[in-house]
Amino acid sequence: MKFFIDTAEIDEIRPLVELGLVDGVTTNPSLILKSGRDIIEVTKEICDLVDGPVSAEVAATDYETMVREAAVLYDIADNVCLKVPLTPDGLRTCKHFADQGKMVNVTLCFSASQALLAAKAGAAFISPFVGRHDDIGHDGMALIADIRTIYDNYDFKTEILVASTRHNMHILDSALIGADVATIPPKVVHQLFKHPLTDSGLAAFVKDWEKTGQTIA
Ligand code: G3P
């Protein structure tokens, strides 16, 4: 499963690149606002830092303006993946660029029927928001399982990019279901390392090693 990092904060992306845990990055208008950066500048910096797809989201909601904004965003770098909302104008924009062989990530997906529409529009990625589903008492991971079934039934090439992930179980369940990608906030990536038995086991090794009185290097 590919790990995309869900942030526009360069200082949070860089250490994860050094760990080999970054297959791409996703941003959105809220993450750009949080970064306090200019979208063009920060997207360029991220594209220079990361080899994989970097999702940059349109701000417009109408087709004509989305197409104009897309030209600006795609021009930033070859690994820019345009991000559009799951609306009729968004999917029209998706088809317009997918037909040209360009990557499009369709976001704000909350149903399997929406995901079916995005695949038919040629989306490279579909972004179902599992955390926001959970927030209203629905089962976000059940949505991922349904989309996986539908895409496999018809051999759709659109990759399932699990978004709005909030904790380890979202990542683990995404991998068990067979999602292609999870986009993960940096703090959740760091949580994946944590296990109390690893901590206690390492402390015991260190303590016992000290008792040997030996050094290796
Ligand atoms: O990629 C979408 C993600 O940034 C949304 O996350 O936690 O605001 O639902 P959240």
Short mmCIF file of C-alpha atoms and ligand atoms in Angstrom, two decimals, residues 6 26-28 30-31 83 107 127 129 131-132 135 161 163-166 183 185, ligand 1:
data_model
loop_
_atom_site.label_atom_id
_atom_site.label_comp_id
_atom_site.label_asym_id
_atom_site.label_seq_id
_atom_site.Cartn_x
_atom_site.Cartn_y
_atom_site.Cartn_z
CA ASP A 6 -1.58 14.55 4.08
CA THR A 26 -1.97 15.35 -0.73
CA THR A 27 -2.96 18.92 0.04
CA ASN A 28 -6.28 20.76 0.00
CA SER A 30 -7.63 23.79 4.40
CA LEU A 31 -4.08 22.36 4.54
CA LYS A 83 -7.50 17.46 -7.21
CA THR A 107 -11.87 14.21 -3.53
CA SER A 127 -10.41 9.96 -2.12
CA PHE A 129 -13.05 10.50 3.54
CA GLY A 131 -12.70 9.92 9.27
CA ARG A 132 -15.58 12.23 8.44
CA ASP A 135 -17.49 11.40 12.79
CA LEU A 161 -6.77 6.65 -1.91
CA ALA A 163 -8.35 9.98 3.01
CA SER A 164 -9.35 11.66 6.26
CA THR A 165 -7.42 8.99 8.15
CA ARG A 166 -7.21 9.68 11.87
CA THR A 183 -3.04 9.53 2.76
CA PRO A 185 -1.31 12.99 8.59
O1 G3P B 1 -7.17 14.47 2.58
C1 G3P B 1 -8.34 14.91 3.23
C2 G3P B 1 -8.03 15.23 4.64
O2 G3P B 1 -7.11 16.29 4.73
C3 G3P B 1 -9.28 15.58 5.42
O3 G3P B 1 -9.02 15.21 6.74
O4 G3P B 1 -9.37 15.07 9.18
O5 G3P B 1 -10.16 17.11 7.88
O6 G3P B 1 -11.35 14.91 7.62
P1 G3P B 1 -10.02 15.60 7.92
#
